[in-house]
Structures are given as structure tokens and as C-alpha cells.
Coordinates of C-alpha atoms in Angstrom, one line a residue:
M1263 CA -0.1 -0.2 0.0
S1264 CA 2.9 2.3 0.8
T1265 CA 4.5 1.7 -2.8
V1266 CA 1.1 2.8 -4.1
R1267 CA 1.5 6.4 -2.3
V1268 CA 4.9 6.8 -3.2
V1269 CA 4.0 6.3 -7.1
V1270 CA 0.9 8.6 -6.8
A1271 CA 3.1 11.0 -5.5
A1272 CA 5.7 11.2 -7.7
A1273 CA 3.4 11.3 -10.4
I1274 CA 1.8 14.3 -8.8
I1275 CA 5.1 15.7 -8.7
V1276 CA 6.0 15.3 -12.0
G1277 CA 3.0 16.5 -13.7
V1278 CA 3.2 19.5 -11.7
L1279 CA 6.8 20.3 -12.7
T1280 CA 6.1 19.6 -16.4
T1281 CA 3.3 22.0 -16.9
G1282 CA 4.6 24.0 -19.8
G1283 CA 6.0 27.9 -18.3
T1284 CA 5.4 27.5 -14.6
A1285 CA 8.6 28.4 -12.7
V1286 CA 8.7 26.5 -9.6
H1287 CA 9.7 28.3 -6.7
A1288 CA 11.0 27.4 -3.5
A1289 CA 8.0 27.1 -0.6
P1290 CA 8.4 29.8 1.8
E1291 CA 10.4 28.3 5.3
G1292 CA 8.0 26.7 7.6
T1293 CA 5.3 25.3 4.6
D1294 CA 5.4 22.5 2.7
Q1295 CA 3.7 23.8 -0.3
L1296 CA 5.1 24.8 -3.7
A1297 CA 4.6 28.8 -4.6
T1298 CA 4.5 28.9 -8.3
A1299 CA 4.5 32.0 -10.8
T1300 CA 3.8 31.2 -14.5
V1301 CA 5.5 33.8 -16.5
T1302 CA 6.6 34.0 -20.3
F1303 CA 8.0 36.5 -23.0
L1304 CA 5.5 38.6 -24.7
S1305 CA 6.2 42.1 -27.5
P1306 CA 4.5 45.1 -26.3
E1307 CA 2.4 44.5 -29.5
Q1308 CA 1.1 40.8 -28.1
Y1309 CA 0.9 42.5 -24.4
E1310 CA -1.2 44.9 -25.7
Q1311 CA -3.6 42.8 -27.5
Q1312 CA -4.0 40.6 -24.2
W1313 CA -4.0 43.5 -21.5
G1314 CA -4.3 46.8 -22.8
V1315 CA -1.3 49.3 -22.3
P1316 CA 0.7 49.3 -19.3
S1317 CA -0.4 52.2 -16.8
T1318 CA 3.3 53.4 -17.3
V1319 CA 5.4 54.1 -20.5
P1320 CA 8.3 52.8 -19.9
P1321 CA 6.2 50.2 -18.2
K1322 CA 6.8 49.9 -14.4
V1323 CA 8.6 46.6 -13.7
S1324 CA 7.9 44.2 -10.8
E1325 CA 10.0 42.3 -8.7
L1326 CA 9.5 38.9 -9.7
A1327 CA 9.6 37.1 -6.0
D1328 CA 12.2 34.8 -5.0
E1329 CA 13.3 35.0 -8.2
A1330 CA 16.7 33.7 -7.5
R1331 CA 15.0 29.9 -7.0
V1332 CA 13.3 29.7 -9.9
T1333 CA 14.2 26.2 -11.4
F1334 CA 12.7 24.7 -14.7
T1335 CA 12.5 21.2 -15.8
T1336 CA 15.1 20.1 -18.0
S1337 CA 12.1 20.0 -20.6
D1338 CA 11.7 23.7 -20.4
R1339 CA 15.2 24.4 -20.6
Q1340 CA 15.2 22.9 -24.1
A1341 CA 12.4 24.6 -25.0
S1342 CA 13.5 28.0 -24.1
G1343 CA 16.8 27.4 -26.9
T1344 CA 18.9 28.4 -24.1
V1345 CA 22.8 27.6 -25.0
P1346 CA 26.2 28.2 -24.1
A1347 CA 28.2 31.0 -25.5
I1348 CA 29.6 28.9 -28.5
G1349 CA 32.9 28.5 -30.1
M1350 CA 32.2 26.6 -33.6
D1351 CA 34.9 24.9 -35.1
P1352 CA 35.0 24.6 -38.9
G1353 CA 37.8 22.5 -39.2
G1354 CA 41.4 22.8 -40.5
G1355 CA 42.2 24.8 -37.8
K1356 CA 40.6 28.0 -39.1
P1357 CA 38.8 30.1 -36.8
A1358 CA 34.3 30.2 -36.8
E1359 CA 33.4 33.0 -38.4
W1360 CA 31.6 36.1 -37.1
W1361 CA 28.5 35.7 -39.8
I1362 CA 27.8 32.2 -39.2
I1363 CA 23.9 32.6 -38.8
L1364 CA 22.7 30.9 -35.7
K1365 CA 18.8 31.7 -36.1
E1366 CA 16.7 33.7 -38.5
Y1367 CA 13.9 35.4 -37.9
R1368 CA 11.4 37.8 -39.6
D1369 CA 9.5 40.6 -37.9
R1370 CA 5.9 40.8 -38.6
S1371 CA 6.7 43.7 -41.3
K1372 CA 8.9 41.0 -43.1
R1373 CA 12.5 42.3 -42.2
T1374 CA 14.8 39.5 -41.6
V1375 CA 17.0 39.6 -38.5
P1376 CA 19.8 37.1 -38.2
V1377 CA 21.3 36.1 -34.8
R1378 CA 25.0 35.5 -36.1
L1379 CA 27.5 33.5 -34.2
G1380 CA 29.2 37.1 -33.5
N1381 CA 32.4 38.1 -31.6
G1382 CA 33.1 40.3 -28.7
A1383 CA 31.9 42.9 -30.8
L1384 CA 28.2 42.0 -32.1
G1385 CA 26.1 38.8 -32.3
Y1386 CA 25.2 35.8 -30.0
N1387 CA 28.7 35.6 -28.8
H1388 CA 29.0 39.7 -27.7
Y1389 CA 25.6 39.7 -25.9
A1390 CA 25.8 35.6 -24.0
V1391 CA 29.1 36.4 -22.5
Q1392 CA 28.7 40.5 -22.0
H1393 CA 24.9 40.4 -20.6
N1394 CA 24.8 36.6 -19.8
L1395 CA 21.5 36.1 -22.1
R1396 CA 21.7 32.8 -24.0
S1397 CA 18.1 32.1 -24.6
F1398 CA 16.8 32.6 -28.3
A1399 CA 13.2 33.2 -26.5
P1400 CA 13.3 36.8 -26.0
L1401 CA 14.3 37.4 -29.4
E1402 CA 11.8 35.3 -30.6
A1403 CA 8.9 37.4 -28.7
A1404 CA 10.5 40.4 -29.7
F1405 CA 10.2 40.1 -33.2
K1406 CA 6.7 39.4 -33.1
T1407 CA 5.7 42.6 -34.1
T1408 CA 4.9 45.8 -36.9
K1409 CA 6.2 48.2 -34.6
P1410 CA 9.4 48.4 -33.1
D1411 CA 10.5 50.3 -30.2
K1412 CA 12.9 52.4 -32.2
I1413 CA 13.9 52.9 -35.5
N1414 CA 17.1 55.1 -36.5
G1415 CA 17.9 54.6 -40.0
N1416 CA 19.2 51.2 -40.3
R1417 CA 19.8 50.6 -36.4
I1418 CA 16.0 48.9 -35.2
E1419 CA 15.6 48.3 -31.5
Y1420 CA 13.1 45.7 -30.5
I1421 CA 11.9 44.8 -27.3
A1422 CA 10.5 41.9 -25.3
Y1423 CA 8.8 42.1 -21.5
V1424 CA 9.0 38.8 -19.2
V1425 CA 5.2 38.6 -18.1
N1426 CA 3.4 36.7 -15.4
T1427 CA 0.4 35.6 -17.3
G1428 CA -1.5 35.2 -14.4
S1429 CA -1.4 39.0 -13.5
G1430 CA -0.2 40.8 -16.7
A1431 CA 2.6 42.5 -14.1
I1432 CA 6.5 42.9 -16.2
H1433 CA 8.9 41.7 -14.3
K1434 CA 11.8 42.3 -17.0
I1435 CA 12.3 43.5 -20.2
V1436 CA 14.8 42.5 -22.6
R1437 CA 15.9 45.4 -25.4
V1438 CA 17.1 44.1 -28.9
I1439 CA 19.4 46.0 -30.8
T1440 CA 19.6 45.0 -34.9
Q1441 CA 21.5 46.5 -37.8
N1442 CA 19.0 46.2 -41.0
A1443 CA 21.8 46.5 -43.5
T1444 CA 24.7 43.9 -44.9
H1445 CA 27.4 46.3 -43.0
S1446 CA 27.9 47.6 -39.7
S1447 CA 27.5 51.5 -39.2
D1448 CA 31.4 52.1 -39.4
Y1449 CA 31.6 49.2 -42.3
A1450 CA 33.5 47.5 -40.2
Y1451 CA 31.7 44.3 -40.8
V1452 CA 29.8 43.2 -44.1
T1453 CA 28.3 40.1 -44.7
P1454 CA 29.2 37.8 -47.2
D1455 CA 25.6 36.2 -47.5
G1456 CA 24.1 39.5 -48.6
K1457 CA 21.4 39.3 -45.4
P1458 CA 21.2 41.9 -42.8
I1459 CA 23.9 42.1 -40.1
G1460 CA 20.7 41.5 -37.4
V1461 CA 21.2 40.9 -33.8
I1462 CA 24.2 43.1 -32.7
T1463 CA 23.4 42.8 -28.8
A1464 CA 20.6 42.3 -26.6
Y1465 CA 20.4 42.7 -22.9
C1466 CA 18.2 43.0 -19.7
Q1467 CA 17.4 46.8 -19.3
G1468 CA 18.6 48.1 -15.9
D1469 CA 21.0 45.1 -15.6
N1470 CA 24.8 44.8 -16.8
K1471 CA 23.5 41.1 -16.7
C1472 CA 20.6 39.0 -17.1
P1473 CA 19.5 36.9 -13.9
D1474 CA 20.1 33.6 -14.4
W1475 CA 16.2 32.7 -14.3
V1476 CA 15.5 35.0 -17.4
N1477 CA 17.0 32.2 -19.6
K1478 CA 15.2 29.7 -18.2
V1479 CA 11.9 31.1 -19.1
P1480 CA 10.2 29.2 -21.9
S1481 CA 8.9 30.7 -25.2

């Protein structure tokens, strides 16, 4: 009989932990229940469709309770597209080229936005190391818009909100800066494939480095 109870309890726990998009927090001391907060990334356009215009612009950012203890299941981490900084080896002792495309997105105005391997100056290897943003999920959300946050010539900036899906509270803002041209503004970089440079950098506003929990938020 005790064996049956253990199996049932295990099944219940697994069911809770594998619920899509649910961040599981450590319970407050003195309790034996899990406190949960469901968070996801939304572009401002998506946010307005669901929650309306934020009461303040830029929106007030609410601290996510106990954010340092947010954990996700392995399947959640994989779904979010989280990867470490990348060092590709093309063979023959040659260095990996900065222009290698890791991901390619289109915003809702049909602009092509590649995410390139990059280096210390731009692309994935720049922002993953400098700003601790290894997940592609916020970028995927940011480009789901017809209205970028800022357009200044070829420099186009997008943002994604980390949103509590139960209350609409915005916990973080991720800013993505792109170059919609085949060359950087100073012409130091020119793409060999005829596609735009794409993502120059991405970061959590107000933080030099994104908190680790941001990389665990599923798309």
C-alpha cells in the first residue's frame, strides 16, 4: 500500500513540474507547499492585445518574488532555446567566422533579422558573454511585432517583456538592438551572404547581466 502512495505522489510531482511555462519556487520556510509563478515573453504588441497598454510607459517593472530560486525542468530549458556561448570549429584549424547564422527571424513587417555567431563586438557571442543572455526566447518574442520600439535609419530596436501570465505584471524588459543592413554602421563588418547584420546586442534593461532565471523562461 505504501508503495502505491509513493508512485502516485511521484506522478503528481512530475505532473506539476512539467507543466509548460511554470516556474517552480522554493516554498517559504515553515511551509511544505510550492509557490508558483507562470511567466513568458511577449512583445509589446502581444502584451497590448492581451492586457492593454501598460499604465506607465516605459512600463513599471515588478520584482519577481524569490526570483533567484526559479527553477525549470530540463524540457523547459531545452524549449527556451538556451545554449552556452558558442565556439564553432569549422576544421582545418580555422577560426569560426562571425557571420555564421545561428537563427533567422522575421518581424511582422517581414524584415529579416539573423542572429549571427558573432564575436566580442556583436552577435550572439557578444551578448551571451557580456550580458548573460543565452536564450533565444526573448528575441523570438521581440520580433513578433509590426512596431519596433525605435527606428533610427538602419538601427532598429525591439523589446520583449517578461510577463506574469496570471496578473500581467512585467518583471523584466529585454532590449534587442539590430542592424538592418548588410554592413555595420562603421563598415567594419560586411556580411558575405547579402543578408542584414541582424542582432548587434541584446540585454536586460537595468542590468549589466541578465539574471540566470531569465534564460530559463520558456518561449
